[in-house]
Amino acid sequence: VTAALTYDEVLVIAWYTSDVRGSLELPVEANGWWCMNDCLRRRDVKCLRRFLPLIFFLHRALEQLQIIDAASGQEQILWRGLSVRLSTLSRHYAAHQRVCWPAFTSVTRDEKTMTLFLGARGASMVRLVVHRAADVSALSMTKGECELILLPNTVFRIVNTVGSEDL
């Protein structure tokens, strides 16, 4: 990590990259980051109020860790798993289409990591061309994921999608 992050910024990245479920049989909704992102996706101002300090510190930390800059013309291929079948997304996630995600979004550089993450649970994998992302792999609570985080309202162009049935 080359940026001089504050203690609060390091902690919020650790919080965001953790999964409270561990070996417990809890739903993903048990994670605070999931609840925060749900509020962002719904654009629910009342709901977001309780997450404002976390959003502030997470956004500030990720801005310092930014590794790709649109102004320089850089782009990178990243991978994201979606918990629904590609057939239900085909209209919104067609190749060459631009999409905006309103929440913080974890992605990986490693296609194999995403393939393992998806397994055979009826999910989809999206290959993204991204111009801005923050590399949190050194601070992530899940080592070996090659994790990056996209800031809220990131716009990207879809290059290709592969449903888990094709993996």
mmCIF file of N, CA and C in Angstrom, residues 4-143:
data_model
loop_
_atom_site.group_PDB
_atom_site.id
_atom_site.type_symbol
_atom_site.label_atom_id
_atom_site.label_comp_id
_atom_site.label_asym_id
_atom_site.label_seq_id
_atom_site.Cartn_x
_atom_site.Cartn_y
_atom_site.Cartn_z
ATOM 1 N N ALA A 4 -0.818 6.920 2.164
ATOM 2 C CA ALA A 4 -0.796 7.073 3.607
ATOM 3 C C ALA A 4 -2.236 7.137 4.104
ATOM 4 N N LEU A 5 -2.781 5.990 4.418
ATOM 5 C CA LEU A 5 -4.162 5.925 4.877
ATOM 6 C C LEU A 5 -4.228 6.139 6.376
ATOM 7 N N THR A 6 -5.324 6.729 6.840
ATOM 8 C CA THR A 6 -5.542 6.878 8.269
ATOM 9 C C THR A 6 -6.009 5.533 8.843
ATOM 10 N N TYR A 7 -5.980 5.435 10.137
ATOM 11 C CA TYR A 7 -6.461 4.238 10.816
ATOM 12 C C TYR A 7 -7.914 3.957 10.446
ATOM 13 N N ASP A 8 -8.742 5.014 10.425
ATOM 14 C CA ASP A 8 -10.158 4.864 10.069
ATOM 15 C C ASP A 8 -10.328 4.327 8.649
ATOM 16 N N GLU A 9 -9.501 4.787 7.736
ATOM 17 C CA GLU A 9 -9.597 4.350 6.343
ATOM 18 C C GLU A 9 -9.185 2.885 6.180
ATOM 19 N N VAL A 10 -8.143 2.485 6.884
ATOM 20 C CA VAL A 10 -7.723 1.079 6.845
ATOM 21 C C VAL A 10 -8.820 0.190 7.432
ATOM 22 N N LEU A 11 -9.395 0.619 8.556
ATOM 23 C CA LEU A 11 -10.456 -0.163 9.186
ATOM 24 C C LEU A 11 -11.696 -0.299 8.301
ATOM 25 N N VAL A 12 -12.078 0.773 7.613
ATOM 26 C CA VAL A 12 -13.284 0.693 6.789
ATOM 27 C C VAL A 12 -13.055 -0.203 5.573
ATOM 28 N N ILE A 13 -11.835 -0.248 5.053
ATOM 29 C CA ILE A 13 -11.538 -1.182 3.956
ATOM 30 C C ILE A 13 -11.591 -2.616 4.472
ATOM 31 N N ALA A 14 -11.037 -2.844 5.665
ATOM 32 C CA ALA A 14 -11.109 -4.184 6.262
ATOM 33 C C ALA A 14 -12.567 -4.583 6.487
ATOM 34 N N TRP A 15 -13.371 -3.645 6.984
ATOM 35 C CA TRP A 15 -14.801 -3.918 7.206
ATOM 36 C C TRP A 15 -15.492 -4.271 5.900
ATOM 37 N N TYR A 16 -15.213 -3.476 4.859
ATOM 38 C CA TYR A 16 -15.888 -3.693 3.580
ATOM 39 C C TYR A 16 -15.490 -5.029 2.938
ATOM 40 N N THR A 17 -14.277 -5.468 3.136
ATOM 41 C CA THR A 17 -13.808 -6.698 2.490
ATOM 42 C C THR A 17 -14.004 -7.939 3.357
ATOM 43 N N SER A 18 -14.615 -7.777 4.519
ATOM 44 C CA SER A 18 -14.848 -8.932 5.397
ATOM 45 C C SER A 18 -16.212 -9.556 5.107
ATOM 46 N N ASP A 19 -16.376 -10.761 5.573
ATOM 47 C CA ASP A 19 -17.650 -11.466 5.423
ATOM 48 C C ASP A 19 -17.975 -12.072 6.782
ATOM 49 N N VAL A 20 -18.978 -11.529 7.469
ATOM 50 C CA VAL A 20 -19.298 -11.976 8.824
ATOM 51 C C VAL A 20 -19.840 -13.398 8.861
ATOM 52 N N ARG A 21 -20.213 -13.914 7.707
ATOM 53 C CA ARG A 21 -20.802 -15.254 7.677
ATOM 54 C C ARG A 21 -19.793 -16.329 8.050
ATOM 55 N N GLY A 22 -18.557 -16.202 7.599
ATOM 56 C CA GLY A 22 -17.574 -17.237 7.877
ATOM 57 C C GLY A 22 -18.145 -18.606 7.577
ATOM 58 N N SER A 23 -18.072 -19.496 8.554
ATOM 59 C CA SER A 23 -18.626 -20.841 8.367
ATOM 60 C C SER A 23 -20.077 -20.927 8.845
ATOM 61 N N LEU A 24 -20.617 -19.805 9.315
ATOM 62 C CA LEU A 24 -22.010 -19.785 9.772
ATOM 63 C C LEU A 24 -22.954 -19.801 8.581
ATOM 64 N N GLU A 25 -24.135 -20.257 8.788
ATOM 65 C CA GLU A 25 -25.124 -20.308 7.712
ATOM 66 C C GLU A 25 -26.005 -19.065 7.768
ATOM 67 N N LEU A 26 -25.375 -17.916 7.571
ATOM 68 C CA LEU A 26 -26.089 -16.639 7.565
ATOM 69 C C LEU A 26 -26.252 -16.171 6.125
ATOM 70 N N PRO A 27 -27.280 -15.380 5.863
ATOM 71 C CA PRO A 27 -27.418 -14.829 4.506
ATOM 72 C C PRO A 27 -26.400 -13.705 4.291
ATOM 73 N N VAL A 28 -26.101 -13.412 3.040
ATOM 74 C CA VAL A 28 -25.161 -12.343 2.716
ATOM 75 C C VAL A 28 -25.635 -11.013 3.297
ATOM 76 N N GLU A 29 -26.942 -10.872 3.470
ATOM 77 C CA GLU A 29 -27.519 -9.644 4.016
ATOM 78 C C GLU A 29 -27.081 -9.365 5.453
ATOM 79 N N ALA A 30 -26.438 -10.341 6.113
ATOM 80 C CA ALA A 30 -25.934 -10.143 7.476
ATOM 81 C C ALA A 30 -24.726 -9.210 7.494
ATOM 82 N N ASN A 31 -24.112 -8.981 6.351
ATOM 83 C CA ASN A 31 -22.947 -8.102 6.259
ATOM 84 C C ASN A 31 -23.374 -6.641 6.190
ATOM 85 N N GLY A 32 -22.700 -5.802 6.972
ATOM 86 C CA GLY A 32 -22.996 -4.371 6.964
ATOM 87 C C GLY A 32 -22.775 -3.747 5.599
ATOM 88 N N TRP A 33 -21.731 -4.177 4.889
ATOM 89 C CA TRP A 33 -21.463 -3.621 3.558
ATOM 90 C C TRP A 33 -22.608 -3.930 2.600
ATOM 91 N N TRP A 34 -23.259 -5.084 2.761
ATOM 92 C CA TRP A 34 -24.381 -5.425 1.893
ATOM 93 C C TRP A 34 -25.542 -4.463 2.145
ATOM 94 N N CYS A 35 -25.811 -4.178 3.420
ATOM 95 C CA CYS A 35 -26.895 -3.247 3.775
ATOM 96 C C CYS A 35 -26.605 -1.842 3.244
ATOM 97 N N MET A 36 -25.354 -1.399 3.373
ATOM 98 C CA MET A 36 -24.964 -0.081 2.864
ATOM 99 C C MET A 36 -25.150 -0.017 1.354
ATOM 100 N N ASN A 37 -24.669 -1.035 0.655
ATOM 101 C CA ASN A 37 -24.803 -1.044 -0.800
ATOM 102 C C ASN A 37 -26.257 -1.139 -1.241
ATOM 103 N N ASP A 38 -27.086 -1.839 -0.468
ATOM 104 C CA ASP A 38 -28.504 -1.915 -0.782
ATOM 105 C C ASP A 38 -29.132 -0.521 -0.702
ATOM 106 N N CYS A 39 -28.772 0.247 0.317
ATOM 107 C CA CYS A 39 -29.270 1.626 0.441
ATOM 108 C C CYS A 39 -28.812 2.471 -0.744
ATOM 109 N N LEU A 40 -27.549 2.295 -1.155
ATOM 110 C CA LEU A 40 -27.031 3.034 -2.317
ATOM 111 C C LEU A 40 -27.765 2.633 -3.594
ATOM 112 N N ARG A 41 -27.976 1.331 -3.794
ATOM 113 C CA ARG A 41 -28.675 0.869 -4.998
ATOM 114 C C ARG A 41 -30.103 1.404 -5.062
ATOM 115 N N ARG A 42 -30.763 1.474 -3.905
ATOM 116 C CA ARG A 42 -32.149 1.969 -3.856
ATOM 117 C C ARG A 42 -32.198 3.494 -3.792
ATOM 118 N N ARG A 43 -31.035 4.112 -3.596
ATOM 119 C CA ARG A 43 -30.935 5.572 -3.450
ATOM 120 C C ARG A 43 -31.873 6.071 -2.356
ATOM 121 N N ASP A 44 -31.837 5.348 -1.238
ATOM 122 C CA ASP A 44 -32.706 5.616 -0.093
ATOM 123 C C ASP A 44 -31.968 6.542 0.880
ATOM 124 N N VAL A 45 -32.305 7.831 0.838
ATOM 125 C CA VAL A 45 -31.596 8.833 1.636
ATOM 126 C C VAL A 45 -31.733 8.565 3.129
ATOM 127 N N LYS A 46 -32.918 8.230 3.574
ATOM 128 C CA LYS A 46 -33.134 7.954 5.004
ATOM 129 C C LYS A 46 -32.265 6.770 5.456
ATOM 130 N N CYS A 47 -32.230 5.726 4.670
ATOM 131 C CA CYS A 47 -31.432 4.546 4.981
ATOM 132 C C CYS A 47 -29.938 4.877 4.965
ATOM 133 N N LEU A 48 -29.525 5.717 4.028
ATOM 134 C CA LEU A 48 -28.099 6.045 3.872
ATOM 135 C C LEU A 48 -27.537 6.865 5.037
ATOM 136 N N ARG A 49 -28.383 7.586 5.741
ATOM 137 C CA ARG A 49 -27.902 8.446 6.831
ATOM 138 C C ARG A 49 -27.052 7.683 7.844
ATOM 139 N N ARG A 50 -27.458 6.473 8.165
ATOM 140 C CA ARG A 50 -26.703 5.710 9.172
ATOM 141 C C ARG A 50 -25.353 5.230 8.652
ATOM 142 N N PHE A 51 -25.166 5.247 7.333
ATOM 143 C CA PHE A 51 -23.908 4.786 6.736
ATOM 144 C C PHE A 51 -23.000 5.928 6.290
ATOM 145 N N LEU A 52 -23.396 7.174 6.464
ATOM 146 C CA LEU A 52 -22.617 8.300 5.956
ATOM 147 C C LEU A 52 -21.156 8.300 6.407
ATOM 148 N N PRO A 53 -20.839 8.071 7.694
ATOM 149 C CA PRO A 53 -19.417 8.046 8.071
ATOM 150 C C PRO A 53 -18.637 6.940 7.350
ATOM 151 N N LEU A 54 -19.239 5.761 7.208
ATOM 152 C CA LEU A 54 -18.566 4.663 6.510
ATOM 153 C C LEU A 54 -18.364 4.993 5.037
ATOM 154 N N ILE A 55 -19.382 5.557 4.412
ATOM 155 C CA ILE A 55 -19.269 5.941 3.005
ATOM 156 C C ILE A 55 -18.173 6.978 2.838
ATOM 157 N N PHE A 56 -18.124 7.960 3.731
ATOM 158 C CA PHE A 56 -17.101 9.007 3.664
ATOM 159 C C PHE A 56 -15.700 8.414 3.749
ATOM 160 N N PHE A 57 -15.425 7.622 4.785
ATOM 161 C CA PHE A 57 -14.082 7.076 4.962
ATOM 162 C C PHE A 57 -13.717 6.073 3.871
ATOM 163 N N LEU A 58 -14.671 5.259 3.446
ATOM 164 C CA LEU A 58 -14.393 4.285 2.389
ATOM 165 C C LEU A 58 -14.100 5.002 1.071
ATOM 166 N N HIS A 59 -14.912 5.973 0.731
ATOM 167 C CA HIS A 59 -14.699 6.721 -0.508
ATOM 168 C C HIS A 59 -13.343 7.424 -0.477
ATOM 169 N N ARG A 60 -13.028 8.073 0.646
ATOM 170 C CA ARG A 60 -11.749 8.794 0.764
ATOM 171 C C ARG A 60 -10.569 7.838 0.654
ATOM 172 N N ALA A 61 -10.666 6.689 1.297
ATOM 173 C CA ALA A 61 -9.571 5.704 1.234
ATOM 174 C C ALA A 61 -9.402 5.176 -0.187
ATOM 175 N N LEU A 62 -10.498 4.851 -0.848
ATOM 176 C CA LEU A 62 -10.410 4.301 -2.197
ATOM 177 C C LEU A 62 -9.865 5.320 -3.187
ATOM 178 N N GLU A 63 -10.193 6.579 -3.009
ATOM 179 C CA GLU A 63 -9.644 7.625 -3.875
ATOM 180 C C GLU A 63 -8.118 7.675 -3.755
ATOM 181 N N GLN A 64 -7.602 7.428 -2.566
ATOM 182 C CA GLN A 64 -6.150 7.439 -2.371
ATOM 183 C C GLN A 64 -5.486 6.205 -2.975
ATOM 184 N N LEU A 65 -6.216 5.109 -3.057
ATOM 185 C CA LEU A 65 -5.666 3.875 -3.597
ATOM 186 C C LEU A 65 -5.939 3.709 -5.091
ATOM 187 N N GLN A 66 -6.553 4.690 -5.703
ATOM 188 C CA GLN A 66 -6.934 4.587 -7.105
ATOM 189 C C GLN A 66 -5.729 4.198 -7.953
ATOM 190 N N ILE A 67 -5.890 3.197 -8.787
ATOM 191 C CA ILE A 67 -4.771 2.728 -9.603
ATOM 192 C C ILE A 67 -4.995 2.925 -11.092
ATOM 193 N N ILE A 68 -6.210 3.235 -11.465
ATOM 194 C CA ILE A 68 -6.527 3.442 -12.865
ATOM 195 C C ILE A 68 -7.158 4.824 -12.970
ATOM 196 N N ASP A 69 -6.710 5.609 -13.916
ATOM 197 C CA ASP A 69 -7.200 6.970 -14.054
ATOM 198 C C ASP A 69 -7.724 7.194 -15.462
ATOM 199 N N ALA A 70 -8.988 7.552 -15.580
ATOM 200 C CA ALA A 70 -9.614 7.752 -16.892
ATOM 201 C C ALA A 70 -8.901 8.841 -17.696
ATOM 202 N N ALA A 71 -8.382 9.851 -17.007
ATOM 203 C CA ALA A 71 -7.724 10.951 -17.705
ATOM 204 C C ALA A 71 -6.478 10.480 -18.454
ATOM 205 N N SER A 72 -5.843 9.423 -17.959
ATOM 206 C CA SER A 72 -4.633 8.921 -18.610
ATOM 207 C C SER A 72 -4.965 7.957 -19.750
ATOM 208 N N GLY A 73 -6.248 7.631 -19.897
ATOM 209 C CA GLY A 73 -6.650 6.723 -20.964
ATOM 210 C C GLY A 73 -6.434 5.256 -20.633
ATOM 211 N N GLN A 74 -6.037 4.947 -19.401
ATOM 212 C CA GLN A 74 -5.828 3.558 -19.006
ATOM 213 C C GLN A 74 -7.165 2.851 -18.869
ATOM 214 N N GLU A 75 -7.152 1.564 -19.131
ATOM 215 C CA GLU A 75 -8.306 0.736 -18.839
ATOM 216 C C GLU A 75 -7.802 -0.645 -18.468
ATOM 217 N N GLN A 76 -8.613 -1.356 -17.744
ATOM 218 C CA GLN A 76 -8.226 -2.671 -17.267
ATOM 219 C C GLN A 76 -9.420 -3.603 -17.358
ATOM 220 N N ILE A 77 -9.135 -4.881 -17.647
ATOM 221 C CA ILE A 77 -10.174 -5.903 -17.671
ATOM 222 C C ILE A 77 -10.314 -6.466 -16.261
ATOM 223 N N LEU A 78 -11.523 -6.399 -15.721
ATOM 224 C CA LEU A 78 -11.817 -6.920 -14.396
ATOM 225 C C LEU A 78 -13.037 -7.825 -14.495
ATOM 226 N N TRP A 79 -13.251 -8.617 -13.433
ATOM 227 C CA TRP A 79 -14.336 -9.603 -13.425
ATOM 228 C C TRP A 79 -15.235 -9.378 -12.228
ATOM 229 N N ARG A 80 -16.536 -9.563 -12.458
ATOM 230 C CA ARG A 80 -17.533 -9.416 -11.403
ATOM 231 C C ARG A 80 -18.539 -10.552 -11.511
ATOM 232 N N GLY A 81 -18.894 -11.123 -10.383
ATOM 233 C CA GLY A 81 -19.927 -12.142 -10.350
ATOM 234 C C GLY A 81 -21.262 -11.512 -10.011
ATOM 235 N N LEU A 82 -22.305 -12.011 -10.623
ATOM 236 C CA LEU A 82 -23.664 -11.560 -10.344
ATOM 237 C C LEU A 82 -24.471 -12.774 -9.923
ATOM 238 N N SER A 83 -25.323 -12.617 -8.938
ATOM 239 C CA SER A 83 -26.019 -13.763 -8.342
ATOM 240 C C SER A 83 -27.250 -14.215 -9.106
ATOM 241 N N VAL A 84 -27.372 -13.818 -10.341
ATOM 242 C CA VAL A 84 -28.505 -14.243 -11.163
ATOM 243 C C VAL A 84 -28.002 -14.788 -12.500
ATOM 244 N N ARG A 85 -28.827 -15.559 -13.133
ATOM 245 C CA ARG A 85 -28.457 -16.134 -14.435
ATOM 246 C C ARG A 85 -28.370 -15.037 -15.503
ATOM 247 N N LEU A 86 -27.459 -15.237 -16.413
ATOM 248 C CA LEU A 86 -27.250 -14.292 -17.498
ATOM 249 C C LEU A 86 -28.520 -14.060 -18.306
ATOM 250 N N SER A 87 -29.317 -15.081 -18.483
ATOM 251 C CA SER A 87 -30.536 -14.952 -19.294
ATOM 252 C C SER A 87 -31.484 -13.888 -18.723
ATOM 253 N N THR A 88 -31.473 -13.673 -17.410
ATOM 254 C CA THR A 88 -32.333 -12.648 -16.817
ATOM 255 C C THR A 88 -31.720 -11.255 -16.942
ATOM 256 N N LEU A 89 -30.447 -11.184 -17.296
ATOM 257 C CA LEU A 89 -29.752 -9.905 -17.402
ATOM 258 C C LEU A 89 -29.459 -9.481 -18.831
ATOM 259 N N SER A 90 -29.706 -10.351 -19.785
ATOM 260 C CA SER A 90 -29.221 -10.139 -21.143
ATOM 261 C C SER A 90 -29.594 -8.780 -21.727
ATOM 262 N N ARG A 91 -30.754 -8.265 -21.400
ATOM 263 C CA ARG A 91 -31.164 -6.965 -21.941
ATOM 264 C C ARG A 91 -30.307 -5.828 -21.386
ATOM 265 N N HIS A 92 -29.938 -5.914 -20.105
ATOM 266 C CA HIS A 92 -29.172 -4.845 -19.458
ATOM 267 C C HIS A 92 -27.675 -5.049 -19.550
ATOM 268 N N TYR A 93 -27.244 -6.278 -19.757
ATOM 269 C CA TYR A 93 -25.818 -6.593 -19.735
ATOM 270 C C TYR A 93 -25.351 -7.188 -21.056
ATOM 271 N N ALA A 94 -25.775 -6.605 -22.138
ATOM 272 C CA ALA A 94 -25.353 -7.057 -23.461
ATOM 273 C C ALA A 94 -23.966 -6.494 -23.772
ATOM 274 N N ALA A 95 -23.219 -7.210 -24.594
ATOM 275 C CA ALA A 95 -21.879 -6.764 -24.988
ATOM 276 C C ALA A 95 -21.945 -5.353 -25.565
ATOM 277 N N HIS A 96 -20.946 -4.555 -25.225
ATOM 278 C CA HIS A 96 -20.748 -3.175 -25.688
ATOM 279 C C HIS A 96 -21.705 -2.165 -25.066
ATOM 280 N N GLN A 97 -22.556 -2.600 -24.168
ATOM 281 C CA GLN A 97 -23.486 -1.681 -23.508
ATOM 282 C C GLN A 97 -22.789 -1.006 -22.332
ATOM 283 N N ARG A 98 -23.151 0.226 -22.043
ATOM 284 C CA ARG A 98 -22.634 0.942 -20.870
ATOM 285 C C ARG A 98 -23.633 0.779 -19.731
ATOM 286 N N VAL A 99 -23.096 0.533 -18.532
ATOM 287 C CA VAL A 99 -23.915 0.290 -17.356
ATOM 288 C C VAL A 99 -23.361 1.128 -16.210
ATOM 289 N N CYS A 100 -24.242 1.608 -15.340
ATOM 290 C CA CYS A 100 -23.825 2.349 -14.154
ATOM 291 C C CYS A 100 -24.270 1.569 -12.920
ATOM 292 N N TRP A 101 -23.321 1.320 -12.002
ATOM 293 C CA TRP A 101 -23.662 0.676 -10.732
ATOM 294 C C TRP A 101 -23.588 1.724 -9.625
ATOM 295 N N PRO A 102 -24.672 1.928 -8.866
ATOM 296 C CA PRO A 102 -24.718 2.989 -7.860
ATOM 297 C C PRO A 102 -24.021 2.674 -6.536
ATOM 298 N N ALA A 103 -23.586 1.444 -6.322
ATOM 299 C CA ALA A 103 -22.987 1.054 -5.035
ATOM 300 C C ALA A 103 -21.489 0.792 -5.185
ATOM 301 N N PHE A 104 -20.795 0.675 -4.048
ATOM 302 C CA PHE A 104 -19.421 0.190 -4.066
ATOM 303 C C PHE A 104 -19.469 -1.239 -4.606
ATOM 304 N N THR A 105 -18.522 -1.609 -5.438
ATOM 305 C CA THR A 105 -18.575 -2.914 -6.087
ATOM 306 C C THR A 105 -17.212 -3.590 -6.050
ATOM 307 N N SER A 106 -17.151 -4.780 -5.478
ATOM 308 C CA SER A 106 -15.918 -5.566 -5.469
ATOM 309 C C SER A 106 -15.775 -6.305 -6.789
ATOM 310 N N VAL A 107 -14.562 -6.283 -7.320
ATOM 311 C CA VAL A 107 -14.235 -6.975 -8.565
ATOM 312 C C VAL A 107 -12.866 -7.632 -8.388
ATOM 313 N N THR A 108 -12.464 -8.436 -9.345
ATOM 314 C CA THR A 108 -11.152 -9.074 -9.287
ATOM 315 C C THR A 108 -10.467 -8.983 -10.639
ATOM 316 N N ARG A 109 -9.145 -9.022 -10.603
ATOM 317 C CA ARG A 109 -8.365 -9.090 -11.835
ATOM 318 C C ARG A 109 -8.306 -10.514 -12.370
ATOM 319 N N ASP A 110 -8.552 -11.461 -11.488
ATOM 320 C CA ASP A 110 -8.293 -12.866 -11.786
ATOM 321 C C ASP A 110 -9.564 -13.601 -12.204
ATOM 322 N N GLU A 111 -9.657 -13.952 -13.468
ATOM 323 C CA GLU A 111 -10.832 -14.651 -13.983
ATOM 324 C C GLU A 111 -11.034 -15.986 -13.266
ATOM 325 N N LYS A 112 -9.953 -16.680 -12.943
ATOM 326 C CA LYS A 112 -10.056 -17.978 -12.260
ATOM 327 C C LYS A 112 -10.663 -17.810 -10.864
ATOM 328 N N THR A 113 -10.274 -16.765 -10.153
ATOM 329 C CA THR A 113 -10.846 -16.487 -8.836
ATOM 330 C C THR A 113 -12.352 -16.314 -8.942
ATOM 331 N N MET A 114 -12.801 -15.573 -9.957
ATOM 332 C CA MET A 114 -14.236 -15.343 -10.121
ATOM 333 C C MET A 114 -14.947 -16.638 -10.491
ATOM 334 N N THR A 115 -14.339 -17.452 -11.327
ATOM 335 C CA THR A 115 -14.935 -18.730 -11.707
ATOM 336 C C THR A 115 -15.126 -19.614 -10.483
ATOM 337 N N LEU A 116 -14.113 -19.661 -9.606
ATOM 338 C CA LEU A 116 -14.213 -20.452 -8.378
ATOM 339 C C LEU A 116 -15.275 -19.882 -7.444
ATOM 340 N N PHE A 117 -15.345 -18.558 -7.363
ATOM 341 C CA PHE A 117 -16.316 -17.889 -6.499
ATOM 342 C C PHE A 117 -17.747 -18.222 -6.941
ATOM 343 N N LEU A 118 -17.979 -18.215 -8.235
ATOM 344 C CA LEU A 118 -19.326 -18.468 -8.752
ATOM 345 C C LEU A 118 -19.746 -19.916 -8.586
ATOM 346 N N GLY A 119 -18.817 -20.838 -8.820
ATOM 347 C CA GLY A 119 -19.159 -22.247 -8.723
ATOM 348 C C GLY A 119 -20.308 -22.593 -9.648
ATOM 349 N N ALA A 120 -21.174 -23.467 -9.191
ATOM 350 C CA ALA A 120 -22.296 -23.922 -10.025
ATOM 351 C C ALA A 120 -23.615 -23.472 -9.422
ATOM 352 N N ARG A 121 -23.701 -22.240 -8.978
ATOM 353 C CA ARG A 121 -24.912 -21.807 -8.283
ATOM 354 C C ARG A 121 -25.826 -20.916 -9.123
ATOM 355 N N GLY A 122 -25.781 -21.074 -10.421
ATOM 356 C CA GLY A 122 -26.693 -20.322 -11.270
ATOM 357 C C GLY A 122 -26.417 -18.844 -11.316
ATOM 358 N N ALA A 123 -25.159 -18.473 -11.277
ATOM 359 C CA ALA A 123 -24.773 -17.075 -11.306
ATOM 360 C C ALA A 123 -24.137 -16.743 -12.657
ATOM 361 N N SER A 124 -23.769 -15.491 -12.840
ATOM 362 C CA SER A 124 -23.154 -15.032 -14.078
ATOM 363 C C SER A 124 -21.843 -14.323 -13.763
ATOM 364 N N MET A 125 -20.971 -14.315 -14.743
ATOM 365 C CA MET A 125 -19.703 -13.623 -14.611
ATOM 366 C C MET A 125 -19.661 -12.542 -15.687
ATOM 367 N N VAL A 126 -19.288 -11.330 -15.296
ATOM 368 C CA VAL A 126 -19.223 -10.221 -16.222
ATOM 369 C C VAL A 126 -17.776 -9.764 -16.341
ATOM 370 N N ARG A 127 -17.335 -9.636 -17.573
ATOM 371 C CA ARG A 127 -15.993 -9.121 -17.867
ATOM 372 C C ARG A 127 -16.144 -7.630 -18.148
ATOM 373 N N LEU A 128 -15.469 -6.801 -17.361
ATOM 374 C CA LEU A 128 -15.641 -5.354 -17.422
ATOM 375 C C LEU A 128 -14.380 -4.663 -17.932
ATOM 376 N N VAL A 129 -14.549 -3.633 -18.723
ATOM 377 C CA VAL A 129 -13.456 -2.731 -19.071
ATOM 378 C C VAL A 129 -13.648 -1.526 -18.162
ATOM 379 N N VAL A 130 -12.717 -1.315 -17.252
ATOM 380 C CA VAL A 130 -12.877 -0.306 -16.202
ATOM 381 C C VAL A 130 -11.760 0.732 -16.300
ATOM 382 N N HIS A 131 -12.128 1.993 -16.085
ATOM 383 C CA HIS A 131 -11.171 3.092 -16.132
ATOM 384 C C HIS A 131 -10.771 3.596 -14.751
ATOM 385 N N ARG A 132 -11.530 3.227 -13.721
ATOM 386 C CA ARG A 132 -11.203 3.652 -12.351
ATOM 387 C C ARG A 132 -11.491 2.510 -11.398
ATOM 388 N N ALA A 133 -10.511 2.178 -10.588
ATOM 389 C CA ALA A 133 -10.687 1.137 -9.569
ATOM 390 C C ALA A 133 -9.609 1.325 -8.509
ATOM 391 N N ALA A 134 -9.893 0.875 -7.302
ATOM 392 C CA ALA A 134 -8.940 0.956 -6.197
ATOM 393 C C ALA A 134 -8.498 -0.452 -5.822
ATOM 394 N N ASP A 135 -7.214 -0.666 -5.802
ATOM 395 C CA ASP A 135 -6.655 -1.970 -5.454
ATOM 396 C C ASP A 135 -6.601 -2.091 -3.934
ATOM 397 N N VAL A 136 -7.431 -2.972 -3.383
ATOM 398 C CA VAL A 136 -7.467 -3.175 -1.937
ATOM 399 C C VAL A 136 -6.911 -4.547 -1.556
ATOM 400 N N SER A 137 -6.271 -5.218 -2.489
ATOM 401 C CA SER A 137 -5.810 -6.588 -2.240
ATOM 402 C C SER A 137 -4.865 -6.675 -1.043
ATOM 403 N N ALA A 138 -4.046 -5.663 -0.805
ATOM 404 C CA ALA A 138 -3.121 -5.696 0.332
ATOM 405 C C ALA A 138 -3.844 -5.526 1.665
ATOM 406 N N LEU A 139 -5.040 -4.940 1.647
ATOM 407 C CA LEU A 139 -5.798 -4.685 2.874
ATOM 408 C C LEU A 139 -7.009 -5.593 3.021
ATOM 409 N N SER A 140 -7.317 -6.362 2.000
ATOM 410 C CA SER A 140 -8.518 -7.184 1.994
ATOM 411 C C SER A 140 -8.468 -8.266 3.062
ATOM 412 N N MET A 141 -9.612 -8.522 3.663
ATOM 413 C CA MET A 141 -9.706 -9.592 4.654
ATOM 414 C C MET A 141 -9.727 -10.962 3.984
ATOM 415 N N THR A 142 -9.923 -10.995 2.684
ATOM 416 C CA THR A 142 -9.906 -12.246 1.929
ATOM 417 C C THR A 142 -8.668 -12.228 1.046
ATOM 418 N N LYS A 143 -7.603 -12.824 1.508
ATOM 419 C CA LYS A 143 -6.335 -12.815 0.784
ATOM 420 C C LYS A 143 -6.422 -13.666 -0.476
#
